[in-house]
Short mmCIF file of C-alpha atoms in Angstrom, two decimals:
data_model
loop_
_atom_site.label_atom_id
_atom_site.label_comp_id
_atom_site.label_asym_id
_atom_site.label_seq_id
_atom_site.Cartn_x
_atom_site.Cartn_y
_atom_site.Cartn_z
CA UNK A 28 13.49 2.63 -1.73
CA UNK A 29 16.79 1.00 -2.45
CA UNK A 30 17.43 -0.64 -5.80
CA UNK A 31 18.18 -4.12 -4.41
CA UNK A 32 15.42 -4.20 -1.82
CA UNK A 33 12.89 -6.95 -1.37
CA UNK A 34 9.40 -5.59 -0.79
CA UNK A 35 6.80 -7.16 1.44
CA UNK A 36 3.03 -6.59 1.53
CA UNK A 37 1.62 -6.75 5.07
CA UNK A 38 -1.95 -6.92 6.29
CA UNK A 39 -3.11 -7.06 9.91
CA UNK A 40 -6.77 -7.46 10.91
CA UNK A 41 -8.38 -6.09 14.06
CA UNK A 42 -11.72 -6.74 15.70
CA UNK A 43 -11.34 -3.47 17.61
CA UNK A 44 -10.74 -0.38 15.42
CA UNK A 45 -9.13 1.39 18.39
CA UNK A 46 -6.43 -1.30 18.55
CA UNK A 47 -5.81 -0.86 14.82
CA UNK A 48 -5.43 2.88 15.38
CA UNK A 49 -3.02 2.25 18.27
CA UNK A 50 -0.86 -0.11 16.19
CA UNK A 51 -0.93 2.31 13.25
CA UNK A 52 0.28 5.09 15.57
CA UNK A 53 3.06 2.79 16.83
CA UNK A 54 4.04 2.02 13.24
CA UNK A 55 4.24 5.74 12.41
CA UNK A 56 6.19 6.55 15.58
CA UNK A 57 8.72 3.78 14.91
CA UNK A 58 10.48 6.02 12.38
CA UNK A 59 10.78 3.24 9.82
CA UNK A 60 12.19 4.19 6.45
CA UNK A 61 10.92 3.01 3.09
CA UNK A 62 7.38 2.12 4.09
CA UNK A 63 3.91 3.13 3.05
CA UNK A 64 0.97 2.11 5.19
CA UNK A 65 -2.74 2.69 5.49
CA UNK A 66 -5.34 2.21 8.20
CA UNK A 67 -8.52 0.93 6.60
CA UNK A 68 -11.89 0.39 8.23
CA UNK A 69 -15.06 -1.32 7.22
CA UNK A 70 -18.25 0.71 7.69
CA UNK A 71 -21.66 -0.60 8.74
CA UNK A 72 -22.45 -1.29 5.05
CA UNK A 73 -19.31 -3.39 4.61
CA UNK A 74 -17.52 -0.77 2.50
CA UNK A 75 -13.79 -0.27 2.99
CA UNK A 76 -12.49 3.26 3.68
CA UNK A 77 -8.95 4.54 4.12
CA UNK A 78 -8.89 6.52 7.36
CA UNK A 79 -5.21 7.34 7.60
CA UNK A 80 -2.03 6.76 5.64
CA UNK A 81 1.66 7.37 6.02
CA UNK A 82 4.70 7.40 3.75
CA UNK A 83 8.28 7.40 4.99
CA UNK A 84 11.69 7.38 3.39
CA UNK A 85 13.65 9.15 0.71
CA UNK A 86 11.28 7.94 -1.97
CA UNK A 87 8.08 8.62 -0.05
CA UNK A 88 6.14 9.70 -3.13
CA UNK A 89 7.03 6.57 -5.06
CA UNK A 90 6.40 4.45 -1.97
CA UNK A 91 2.95 5.98 -1.66
CA UNK A 92 2.15 5.26 -5.27
CA UNK A 93 3.47 1.70 -5.00
CA UNK A 94 1.50 1.17 -1.82
CA UNK A 95 -1.60 2.63 -3.42
CA UNK A 96 -1.22 0.33 -6.39
CA UNK A 97 -0.78 -2.70 -4.17
CA UNK A 98 -3.74 -1.65 -2.04
CA UNK A 99 -5.70 -1.23 -5.25
CA UNK A 100 -5.13 -4.90 -5.94
CA UNK A 101 -6.01 -5.99 -2.39
CA UNK A 102 -8.84 -3.53 -1.63
CA UNK A 103 -9.78 -1.78 -4.91
CA UNK A 104 -11.76 1.21 -3.48
CA UNK A 105 -9.21 1.86 -0.73
CA UNK A 106 -6.26 1.68 -3.12
CA UNK A 107 -7.91 4.12 -5.49
CA UNK A 108 -8.20 6.66 -2.68
CA UNK A 109 -4.48 6.44 -1.97
CA UNK A 110 -3.60 6.63 -5.65
CA UNK A 111 -5.76 9.73 -6.03
CA UNK A 112 -3.91 11.34 -3.13
CA UNK A 113 -0.49 10.41 -4.48
CA UNK A 114 -0.74 11.65 -8.08
CA UNK A 115 -3.15 11.96 -10.99
CA UNK A 116 -4.85 8.57 -11.17
CA UNK A 117 -4.25 8.05 -14.89
CA UNK A 118 -0.49 8.20 -14.42
CA UNK A 119 -0.42 5.16 -12.14
CA UNK A 120 -3.32 2.93 -13.07
CA UNK A 121 -1.08 0.76 -15.25
CA UNK A 122 1.02 -0.10 -12.21
CA UNK A 123 -1.82 -1.99 -10.52
CA UNK A 124 -1.53 -4.89 -12.95
CA UNK A 125 2.10 -5.43 -11.99
CA UNK A 126 1.09 -6.12 -8.41
CA UNK A 127 -1.69 -8.46 -9.44
CA UNK A 128 1.00 -10.50 -11.17
CA UNK A 129 3.38 -10.25 -8.20
CA UNK A 130 1.03 -11.93 -5.74
CA UNK A 131 -0.78 -15.17 -6.36
CA UNK A 132 -4.59 -15.17 -6.30
CA UNK A 133 -4.38 -17.14 -3.06
CA UNK A 134 -2.13 -14.50 -1.46
CA UNK A 135 -4.35 -11.64 -2.68
CA UNK A 136 -7.42 -13.39 -1.35
CA UNK A 137 -5.72 -14.03 1.99
CA UNK A 138 -4.66 -10.40 2.36
CA UNK A 139 -8.07 -9.11 1.28
CA UNK A 140 -10.03 -11.53 3.44
CA UNK A 141 -8.24 -10.36 6.58
CA UNK A 142 -10.46 -7.30 6.62
CA UNK A 143 -13.54 -9.48 6.23
CA UNK A 144 -12.55 -11.14 9.51
CA UNK A 145 -12.23 -7.86 11.42
CA UNK A 146 -13.51 -4.33 11.51
CA UNK A 147 -10.23 -2.63 10.67
CA UNK A 148 -6.88 -3.43 9.13
CA UNK A 149 -3.43 -1.98 8.76
CA UNK A 150 -1.94 -2.63 5.34
CA UNK A 151 1.69 -1.80 4.55
CA UNK A 152 4.24 -2.16 1.78
CA UNK A 153 7.83 -2.00 3.01
CA UNK A 154 11.35 -3.16 2.46
CA UNK A 155 12.01 -6.55 3.99
CA UNK A 156 14.75 -4.98 6.12
CA UNK A 157 12.12 -3.48 8.44
CA UNK A 158 9.83 -6.53 8.63
CA UNK A 159 10.70 -7.37 12.25
CA UNK A 160 9.88 -3.81 13.32
CA UNK A 161 6.56 -3.92 11.45
CA UNK A 162 5.56 -7.19 13.11
CA UNK A 163 6.35 -5.70 16.54
CA UNK A 164 4.33 -2.55 15.77
CA UNK A 165 1.27 -4.58 14.74
CA UNK A 166 1.14 -6.38 18.09
CA UNK A 167 -2.62 -6.01 18.74
CA UNK A 168 -3.73 -7.63 15.47
CA UNK A 169 -6.05 -10.61 15.69
CA UNK A 170 -4.55 -12.00 12.48
CA UNK A 171 -1.57 -11.07 10.28
CA UNK A 172 -0.30 -12.04 6.86
CA UNK A 173 2.64 -10.96 4.73
CA UNK A 174 3.87 -11.90 1.30
CA UNK A 175 6.89 -10.91 -0.76
CA UNK A 176 6.32 -8.79 -3.84
CA UNK A 177 8.32 -9.79 -6.89
CA UNK A 178 11.10 -7.24 -7.54
CA UNK A 179 10.25 -7.22 -11.24
CA UNK A 180 6.68 -6.25 -10.43
CA UNK A 181 7.86 -3.35 -8.27
CA UNK A 182 10.28 -2.21 -10.99
CA UNK A 183 7.55 -2.59 -13.61
CA UNK A 184 5.13 -0.56 -11.53
CA UNK A 185 7.67 2.24 -11.13
CA UNK A 186 8.33 2.17 -14.89
CA UNK A 187 4.57 2.44 -15.60
CA UNK A 188 4.30 5.33 -13.15
CA UNK A 189 7.22 7.15 -14.78
CA UNK A 190 5.75 6.65 -18.26
CA UNK A 191 2.41 7.97 -17.10
CA UNK A 192 3.97 11.01 -15.44
CA UNK A 193 6.07 11.74 -18.54
CA UNK A 194 2.94 11.58 -20.68
CA UNK A 195 1.07 13.89 -18.29
CA UNK A 196 3.96 16.40 -18.45
CA UNK A 197 3.99 16.26 -22.27
CA UNK A 198 0.25 16.94 -22.39
CA UNK A 199 0.60 19.82 -19.92
CA UNK A 200 3.46 21.35 -21.94
CA UNK A 201 1.41 21.16 -25.16
CA UNK A 202 -1.50 22.88 -23.42
CA UNK A 203 0.81 25.72 -22.34
CA UNK A 204 2.25 26.28 -25.84
#
């Protein structure tokens, strides 16, 4: 992700999970750079599950971690699944707090409540430069919302991730000595 980018959190709700899957496929096929996205579904017990995810761009790993952290704020169980896939959970847990500060409670509630209104959702974190393409790709959504993430919160999250990874490497090196 570029250093001067503005990041946007997107959420799109769907009554029909097949339409969510179709829009998610369109989003992946669009070839957008600097985006992380997840298709989440609600099961019959009301639990949220991540069914598919995608990361694109030169910094795909960092984008995935950032997206996982933001998802962890919006949908805690779903975000944890993405974080676990991206890297050792302990190295990135501190980044979640940065996103909680970057979105108001109202915005978090709005993004999170979208899934309550539907059966599936597509959630994405991307650079603002691709926002028009994302809105086009999510054409079947019954409701959409997006909110800017504060650049300082993104930078802070990356810093927390780097500190955690450095600490994990130090521990691993001590274990090998």
